[in-house]
Structures are given as structure tokens and as C-alpha cells.
PDB file of C-alpha atoms and ligand atoms in Angstrom:
ATOM      1  CA  MET A   1      -8.782  -6.386   7.522  1.00 93.00           C
ATOM      2  CA  MET A   2      -6.340  -7.280   4.790  1.00 96.00           C
ATOM      3  CA  ALA A   3      -7.551  -7.337   1.183  1.00 96.00           C
ATOM      4  CA  THR A   4      -6.568 -11.000   1.177  1.00 97.00           C
ATOM      5  CA  THR A   5      -8.860 -11.684   4.150  1.00 98.00           C
ATOM      6  CA  HIS A   6     -11.700 -10.029   2.259  1.00 98.00           C
ATOM      7  CA  ALA A   7     -10.866 -12.117  -0.842  1.00 98.00           C
ATOM      8  CA  LEU A   8     -11.064 -15.282   1.253  1.00 98.00           C
ATOM      9  CA  VAL A   9     -14.495 -14.222   2.542  1.00 98.00           C
ATOM     10  CA  GLY A  10     -15.540 -14.166  -1.117  1.00 98.00           C
ATOM     11  CA  ALA A  11     -14.036 -17.624  -1.628  1.00 97.00           C
ATOM     12  CA  ALA A  12     -15.992 -18.902   1.397  1.00 97.00           C
ATOM     13  CA  ILE A  13     -19.230 -17.375   0.053  1.00 97.00           C
ATOM     14  CA  ALA A  14     -18.560 -18.992  -3.333  1.00 96.00           C
ATOM     15  CA  ALA A  15     -17.862 -22.348  -1.658  1.00 96.00           C
ATOM     16  CA  ALA A  16     -21.259 -22.226   0.065  1.00 95.00           C
ATOM     17  CA  ALA A  17     -22.988 -21.272  -3.201  1.00 93.00           C
ATOM     18  CA  ALA A  18     -21.170 -23.971  -5.160  1.00 92.00           C
ATOM     19  CA  VAL A  19     -22.449 -26.635  -2.769  1.00 93.00           C
ATOM     20  CA  VAL A  20     -26.039 -25.585  -3.581  1.00 89.00           C
ATOM     21  CA  LEU A  21     -25.468 -24.888  -7.304  1.00 87.00           C
ATOM     22  CA  PRO A  22     -22.311 -26.774  -8.376  1.00 85.00           C
ATOM     23  CA  GLU A  23     -22.748 -25.942 -12.083  1.00 82.00           C
ATOM     24  CA  THR A  24     -22.191 -22.229 -11.377  1.00 80.00           C
ATOM     25  CA  ALA A  25     -18.927 -22.759  -9.431  1.00 83.00           C
ATOM     26  CA  PRO A  26     -16.320 -21.043 -11.682  1.00 83.00           C
ATOM     27  CA  ALA A  27     -18.455 -17.944 -12.306  1.00 85.00           C
ATOM     28  CA  VAL A  28     -19.496 -17.495  -8.688  1.00 91.00           C
ATOM     29  CA  LEU A  29     -15.955 -17.976  -7.355  1.00 94.00           C
ATOM     30  CA  ALA A  30     -14.589 -15.184  -9.538  1.00 94.00           C
ATOM     31  CA  ALA A  31     -17.570 -12.903  -8.871  1.00 96.00           C
ATOM     32  CA  ALA A  32     -17.671 -13.406  -5.097  1.00 97.00           C
ATOM     33  CA  VAL A  33     -13.914 -12.820  -4.723  1.00 97.00           C
ATOM     34  CA  ALA A  34     -14.055  -9.731  -6.989  1.00 98.00           C
ATOM     35  CA  GLY A  35     -17.023  -8.313  -5.044  1.00 98.00           C
ATOM     36  CA  SER A  36     -15.279  -8.969  -1.743  1.00 98.00           C
ATOM     37  CA  VAL A  37     -12.239  -6.866  -2.661  1.00 98.00           C
ATOM     38  CA  PHE A  38     -14.123  -4.281  -4.767  1.00 98.00           C
ATOM     39  CA  PRO A  39     -14.870  -1.721  -1.986  1.00 97.00           C
ATOM     40  CA  ASP A  40     -11.149  -1.226  -1.298  1.00 95.00           C
ATOM     41  CA  LEU A  41     -10.662   0.223  -4.795  1.00 95.00           C
ATOM     42  CA  ASP A  42     -11.540   3.510  -3.067  1.00 93.00           C
ATOM     43  CA  ILE A  43      -8.227   3.432  -1.147  1.00 89.00           C
ATOM     44  CA  TYR A  44      -6.987   6.611  -2.853  1.00 86.00           C
ATOM     45  CA  ALA A  45     -10.338   8.415  -3.053  1.00 87.00           C
ATOM     46  CA  GLY A  46     -12.381   8.619   0.114  1.00 88.00           C
ATOM     47  CA  HIS A  47     -11.263   5.285   1.552  1.00 89.00           C
ATOM     48  CA  ARG A  48     -13.978   3.315   3.329  1.00 94.00           C
ATOM     49  CA  ARG A  49     -16.573   5.804   2.162  1.00 94.00           C
ATOM     50  CA  THR A  50     -16.681   6.068  -1.651  1.00 94.00           C
ATOM     51  CA  LEU A  51     -17.234   2.365  -2.375  1.00 97.00           C
ATOM     52  CA  HIS A  52     -18.094   1.092   1.121  1.00 97.00           C
ATOM     53  CA  TYR A  53     -21.840   0.927   1.827  1.00 97.00           C
ATOM     54  CA  PRO A  54     -22.454  -1.069   4.998  1.00 96.00           C
ATOM     55  CA  ALA A  55     -26.222  -0.526   4.671  1.00 96.00           C
ATOM     56  CA  TYR A  56     -27.100   0.138   1.030  1.00 96.00           C
ATOM     57  CA  TYR A  57     -25.325  -2.889  -0.469  1.00 97.00           C
ATOM     58  CA  TRP A  58     -27.770  -5.106   1.427  1.00 97.00           C
ATOM     59  CA  ALA A  59     -30.736  -3.576  -0.418  1.00 97.00           C
ATOM     60  CA  ALA A  60     -29.003  -4.382  -3.715  1.00 97.00           C
ATOM     61  CA  VAL A  61     -28.171  -7.893  -2.451  1.00 97.00           C
ATOM     62  CA  THR A  62     -31.825  -8.492  -1.570  1.00 97.00           C
ATOM     63  CA  VAL A  63     -33.009  -7.433  -5.032  1.00 97.00           C
ATOM     64  CA  ALA A  64     -30.278  -9.490  -6.721  1.00 96.00           C
ATOM     65  CA  LEU A  65     -31.094 -12.605  -4.686  1.00 94.00           C
ATOM     66  CA  VAL A  66     -34.809 -12.298  -5.524  1.00 96.00           C
ATOM     67  CA  VAL A  67     -33.911 -12.025  -9.224  1.00 96.00           C
ATOM     68  CA  ALA A  68     -31.471 -14.945  -8.877  1.00 92.00           C
ATOM     69  CA  ALA A  69     -34.162 -17.071  -7.219  1.00 91.00           C
ATOM     70  CA  THR A  70     -36.511 -16.508 -10.157  1.00 94.00           C
ATOM     71  CA  SER A  71     -33.791 -16.710 -12.866  1.00 90.00           C
ATOM     72  CA  PRO A  72     -30.996 -18.890 -11.476  1.00 87.00           C
ATOM     73  CA  ILE A  73     -28.633 -18.441 -14.403  1.00 88.00           C
ATOM     74  CA  PRO A  74     -24.878 -18.106 -13.706  1.00 89.00           C
ATOM     75  CA  VAL A  75     -24.570 -14.414 -14.638  1.00 91.00           C
ATOM     76  CA  VAL A  76     -27.401 -13.405 -12.286  1.00 92.00           C
ATOM     77  CA  ILE A  77     -26.079 -15.549  -9.444  1.00 93.00           C
ATOM     78  CA  ALA A  78     -22.593 -14.143 -10.043  1.00 94.00           C
ATOM     79  CA  ALA A  79     -23.952 -10.573  -9.828  1.00 95.00           C
ATOM     80  CA  ALA A  80     -25.783 -11.382  -6.591  1.00 96.00           C
ATOM     81  CA  LEU A  81     -22.645 -12.875  -5.035  1.00 96.00           C
ATOM     82  CA  PHE A  82     -20.503  -9.936  -6.188  1.00 97.00           C
ATOM     83  CA  LEU A  83     -22.864  -7.614  -4.301  1.00 98.00           C
ATOM     84  CA  LEU A  84     -22.985  -9.956  -1.311  1.00 98.00           C
ATOM     85  CA  GLY A  85     -19.180  -9.936  -1.146  1.00 98.00           C
ATOM     86  CA  ALA A  86     -19.124  -6.126  -1.232  1.00 98.00           C
ATOM     87  CA  ALA A  87     -21.837  -5.931   1.446  1.00 98.00           C
ATOM     88  CA  VAL A  88     -20.036  -8.306   3.808  1.00 98.00           C
ATOM     89  CA  HIS A  89     -16.749  -6.442   3.224  1.00 98.00           C
ATOM     90  CA  SER A  90     -18.325  -3.087   4.150  1.00 97.00           C
ATOM     91  CA  VAL A  91     -19.744  -4.475   7.390  1.00 98.00           C
ATOM     92  CA  MET A  92     -16.555  -6.389   8.263  1.00 97.00           C
ATOM     93  CA  ASP A  93     -14.490  -3.208   8.147  1.00 96.00           C
ATOM     94  CA  ALA A  94     -16.408  -1.949  11.183  1.00 97.00           C
ATOM     95  CA  PHE A  95     -15.010  -4.894  13.165  1.00 97.00           C
ATOM     96  CA  GLY A  96     -11.397  -4.059  12.323  1.00 96.00           C
ATOM     97  CA  GLY A  97      -9.176  -1.085  13.141  1.00 95.00           C
ATOM     98  CA  GLY A  98      -9.578   2.613  12.382  1.00 94.00           C
ATOM     99  CA  LEU A  99      -8.432   4.692   9.431  1.00 92.00           C
ATOM    100  CA  GLU A 100      -4.960   5.788  10.430  1.00 90.00           C
ATOM    101  CA  LEU A 101      -1.345   5.273   9.451  1.00 89.00           C
ATOM    102  CA  ARG A 102      -0.591   3.098  12.499  1.00 91.00           C
ATOM    103  CA  PRO A 103      -3.956   1.529  13.332  1.00 93.00           C
ATOM    104  CA  TRP A 104      -2.438  -0.526  16.180  1.00 94.00           C
ATOM    105  CA  GLU A 105      -2.225   2.717  18.168  1.00 93.00           C
ATOM    106  CA  GLY A 106      -6.031   2.905  18.186  1.00 92.00           C
ATOM    107  CA  ASN A 107      -6.369   6.686  17.766  1.00 93.00           C
ATOM    108  CA  SER A 108      -8.961   6.789  14.977  1.00 93.00           C
ATOM    109  CA  GLU A 109     -12.669   6.495  15.635  1.00 94.00           C
ATOM    110  CA  ARG A 110     -13.412   6.073  11.917  1.00 95.00           C
ATOM    111  CA  ALA A 111     -13.822   2.514  10.647  1.00 95.00           C
ATOM    112  CA  VAL A 112     -16.298   2.738   7.776  1.00 96.00           C
ATOM    113  CA  TYR A 113     -18.807   5.371   6.657  1.00 96.00           C
ATOM    114  CA  ASP A 114     -22.493   4.623   7.106  1.00 96.00           C
ATOM    115  CA  HIS A 115     -24.230   6.604   4.339  1.00 96.00           C
ATOM    116  CA  LEU A 116     -27.671   5.653   5.624  1.00 96.00           C
ATOM    117  CA  ASN A 117     -27.151   7.393   8.956  1.00 95.00           C
ATOM    118  CA  GLY A 118     -24.598   9.926   7.703  1.00 95.00           C
ATOM    119  CA  ARG A 119     -21.861   9.052  10.171  1.00 97.00           C
ATOM    120  CA  TRP A 120     -18.637   7.101  10.564  1.00 97.00           C
ATOM    121  CA  LEU A 121     -19.008   3.765  12.336  1.00 97.00           C
ATOM    122  CA  PRO A 122     -16.366   3.390  15.067  1.00 96.00           C
ATOM    123  CA  PRO A 123     -13.830   0.552  14.819  1.00 96.00           C
ATOM    124  CA  ARG A 124     -14.733  -2.382  17.066  1.00 96.00           C
ATOM    125  CA  ARG A 125     -11.198  -3.823  16.697  1.00 96.00           C
ATOM    126  CA  TRP A 126     -12.195  -7.510  16.970  1.00 97.00           C
ATOM    127  CA  VAL A 127      -9.326  -7.766  14.489  1.00 96.00           C
ATOM    128  CA  PRO A 128      -7.166  -4.949  15.925  1.00 95.00           C
ATOM    129  CA  TYR A 129      -5.823  -3.730  12.539  1.00 95.00           C
ATOM    130  CA  ASP A 130      -5.228  -4.964   8.998  1.00 94.00           C
ATOM    131  CA  GLY A 131      -2.193  -7.196   9.015  1.00 95.00           C
ATOM    132  CA  ALA A 132      -2.510  -8.142  12.698  1.00 97.00           C
ATOM    133  CA  PRO A 133      -1.799 -11.766  13.672  1.00 97.00           C
ATOM    134  CA  GLU A 134      -5.537 -12.109  14.358  1.00 97.00           C
ATOM    135  CA  ASP A 135      -6.159 -11.068  10.749  1.00 97.00           C
ATOM    136  CA  LEU A 136      -3.902 -13.881   9.521  1.00 98.00           C
ATOM    137  CA  LEU A 137      -5.710 -16.361  11.759  1.00 98.00           C
ATOM    138  CA  LEU A 138      -9.053 -15.205  10.347  1.00 98.00           C
ATOM    139  CA  ALA A 139      -7.729 -15.527   6.776  1.00 98.00           C
ATOM    140  CA  GLY A 140      -6.585 -19.082   7.492  1.00 98.00           C
ATOM    141  CA  VAL A 141      -9.972 -20.087   8.914  1.00 98.00           C
ATOM    142  CA  LEU A 142     -11.844 -18.428   6.023  1.00 98.00           C
ATOM    143  CA  SER A 143      -9.772 -20.339   3.455  1.00 98.00           C
ATOM    144  CA  VAL A 144     -10.961 -23.729   4.740  1.00 98.00           C
ATOM    145  CA  PRO A 145     -14.381 -23.894   2.968  1.00 97.00           C
ATOM    146  CA  ALA A 146     -12.784 -22.975  -0.377  1.00 97.00           C
ATOM    147  CA  PHE A 147     -10.032 -25.599   0.054  1.00 97.00           C
ATOM    148  CA  VAL A 148     -12.707 -28.210   0.864  1.00 97.00           C
ATOM    149  CA  VAL A 149     -15.024 -27.336  -2.059  1.00 95.00           C
ATOM    150  CA  PHE A 150     -12.574 -26.184  -4.760  1.00 94.00           C
ATOM    151  CA  GLY A 151      -9.334 -27.828  -3.576  1.00 91.00           C
ATOM    152  CA  GLY A 152      -9.527 -30.496  -6.297  1.00 92.00           C
ATOM    153  CA  ASP A 153      -8.815 -27.825  -8.905  1.00 94.00           C
ATOM    154  CA  PRO A 154      -5.028 -27.243  -8.952  1.00 96.00           C
ATOM    155  CA  SER A 155      -5.303 -23.638 -10.168  1.00 94.00           C
ATOM    156  CA  VAL A 156      -7.780 -22.686  -7.414  1.00 95.00           C
ATOM    157  CA  ARG A 157      -5.626 -24.468  -4.829  1.00 96.00           C
ATOM    158  CA  THR A 158      -2.557 -22.549  -6.034  1.00 97.00           C
ATOM    159  CA  GLY A 159      -4.532 -19.298  -5.932  1.00 96.00           C
ATOM    160  CA  LEU A 160      -5.662 -19.911  -2.353  1.00 97.00           C
ATOM    161  CA  LEU A 161      -2.129 -20.794  -1.240  1.00 98.00           C
ATOM    162  CA  GLY A 162      -0.866 -17.648  -2.997  1.00 98.00           C
ATOM    163  CA  ILE A 163      -3.386 -15.486  -1.145  1.00 98.00           C
ATOM    164  CA  LEU A 164      -2.322 -17.037   2.168  1.00 98.00           C
ATOM    165  CA  ALA A 165       1.368 -16.521   1.313  1.00 98.00           C
ATOM    166  CA  ILE A 166       0.750 -12.831   0.528  1.00 98.00           C
ATOM    167  CA  SER A 167      -1.097 -12.536   3.857  1.00 98.00           C
ATOM    168  CA  VAL A 168       1.877 -13.954   5.767  1.00 98.00           C
ATOM    169  CA  VAL A 169       4.262 -11.501   4.069  1.00 97.00           C
ATOM    170  CA  TRP A 170       1.918  -8.545   4.726  1.00 96.00           C
ATOM    171  CA  VAL A 171       1.583  -9.446   8.412  1.00 97.00           C
ATOM    172  CA  ALA A 172       5.370  -9.746   8.705  1.00 97.00           C
ATOM    173  CA  LEU A 173       5.990  -6.363   7.041  1.00 95.00           C
ATOM    174  CA  ARG A 174       2.897  -4.409   8.181  1.00 93.00           C
ATOM    175  CA  ARG A 175       4.580  -2.114  10.705  1.00 92.00           C
ATOM    176  CA  ARG A 176       7.579  -1.515   8.448  1.00 92.00           C
ATOM    177  CA  VAL A 177       5.212  -0.481   5.627  1.00 89.00           C
ATOM    178  CA  ALA A 178       3.773   2.199   7.914  1.00 87.00           C
ATOM    179  CA  ALA A 179       7.263   3.475   8.734  1.00 87.00           C
ATOM    180  CA  VAL A 180       8.200   3.627   5.025  1.00 89.00           C
ATOM    181  CA  SER A 181       4.915   5.403   4.144  1.00 83.00           C
ATOM    182  CA  GLU A 182       5.622   7.911   6.868  1.00 80.00           C
ATOM    183  CA  ARG A 183       9.138   8.629   5.549  1.00 83.00           C
ATOM    184  CA  LEU A 184       7.884   8.902   1.956  1.00 85.00           C
ATOM    185  CA  ALA A 185       5.076  11.268   2.952  1.00 79.00           C
ATOM    186  CA  ALA A 186       7.532  13.409   4.939  1.00 77.00           C
ATOM    187  CA  SER A 187       9.867  13.672   1.937  1.00 82.00           C
ATOM    188  CA  LEU A 188       7.142  14.962  -0.395  1.00 81.00           C
ATOM    189  CA  PRO A 189       7.003  18.670  -1.211  1.00 79.00           C
ATOM    190  CA  ALA A 190       4.327  20.565   0.699  1.00 77.00           C
ATOM    191  CA  SER A 191       2.480  21.295  -2.558  1.00 78.00           C
ATOM    192  CA  VAL A 192       1.909  17.570  -3.151  1.00 76.00           C
ATOM    193  CA  ARG A 193       0.907  16.687   0.402  1.00 72.00           C
ATOM    194  CA  PRO A 194      -2.758  17.702   0.082  1.00 71.00           C
ATOM    195  CA  PHE A 195      -3.120  14.925  -2.509  1.00 71.00           C
ATOM    196  CA  VAL A 196      -1.748  12.198  -0.222  1.00 71.00           C
ATOM    197  CA  PRO A 197      -4.578  10.178   1.376  1.00 66.00           C
ATOM    198  CA  GLU A 198      -4.972  11.057   5.057  1.00 65.00           C
ATOM    199  CA  ARG A 199      -4.264   7.532   6.232  1.00 64.00           C
ATOM    200  CA  PHE A 200      -0.690   7.761   4.884  1.00 67.00           C
ATOM    201  CA  LEU A 201       0.084  10.871   6.915  1.00 63.00           C
ATOM    202  CA  THR A 202       0.803  11.284  10.577  1.00 60.00           C
ATOM    203  CA  ALA A 203      -1.460  13.591  12.592  1.00 56.00           C
ATOM    204  CA  ASP A 204       1.158  16.406  12.387  1.00 58.00           C
ATOM    205  CA  GLU A 205       1.323  16.283   8.601  1.00 55.00           C
ATOM    206  CA  ARG A 206      -2.412  16.594   7.894  1.00 51.00           C
TER     207      ARG A 206
HETATM  208 ZN1   ZN B 301     -12.517  -1.996   3.104  1.00 75.05          ZN
END
């Protein structure tokens, strides 16, 4: 899924938390959104493996929620929701497309790495690939709780609309981005190519 879809999952998590604990709203919104996009910081270094932990994050979430239940102060709740966002992200990636330059072709059987069982989880393709129309639909639905809970704040409303606008542009350009990446990768000298992440190369170039 798109990074923006993941960010909106964080916003939805924060909206649910803010209903229960309204005084923590600003801190949890920032933390949940940051945690929800955090795993994709590994895009250039072992993407969907280095910072994606579809099993282990849940152990950390459990500990953090127990601590938050006993000490419900904003910083602890924010930490718990950061981890929850990262955990949900890691699991969600298994329901999208595979790791490949043109994921709509459906050639990759690698969605996200499961460190617990030492294997790649296969893509289920409920959302066929990041930037698919289905991804945009999901992003739109996920934005609703945040608009309902935080929509009275003009800066949050603007932020949510900005995320949706970026999503629309990404969906419109997604296939062209793959074509440009392919041309760029092909134009690189052979000595540099080993440093280009696999997902930006075609099967022939790897
Ligand atoms: Zn991811």
C-alpha cells in the first residue's frame, strides 16, 4: 500500500484513541502517524524486512499497552500507538502486492518478511499493488475517522486533505514512475547497479 494509506491508518488509530483519551489527542496523532509510516524507512536497505516485523512488533505493542494502562501519560500512550502503527503496517503489507518494479504484473511472491518464521510472506493482493485504485479507495475510507474526530482543527484537516491529494497524484502517476525508474536504472553504469534496490530493477538487470 501507499505510504499515505499507511499514514491514514495511523490517523484512524489516533482517532479511536482520542475518543477514549481526548486530552492526549495531539501527541497520539503525531505518534500513530509516524509509527504507521516508520517501517517504510527501510525502502533503500532491505525493504519490507529491515524495519518490517509482522510478528515481533505485536510483542512490543503488548508490553507498551500494559505500561500505558498502568501509567496513562501522553508520552507512554504515544509510544504504544507508534508501535501499534508499525505493527499494523507490517501486517497490512502482506495484503498488498509483491516486491517488484511493476507489482501489477504479480510476479513476486515476496510481500513482507516474517522474522519469527524466517520466511517471506506471500502477497495476498487484496489491494493489488501500491498506488492501485483500490489503494486510493482504502485511503479515502481510512481518512473518515480522522476527519470526524480531528476535522475541527484546520491544520489537521489541511494535512488530511494533503495526504489524500498526494494519494490521487501517486495513483495517477504510478505506472509512469515504474517506467521512469526502469529507464534510470538502465542508464546507470554497471558498477553502480549492485547498489540499486532490487525492486527498482527489472528481472534482467538483477
Ligand atoms: Zn511497508
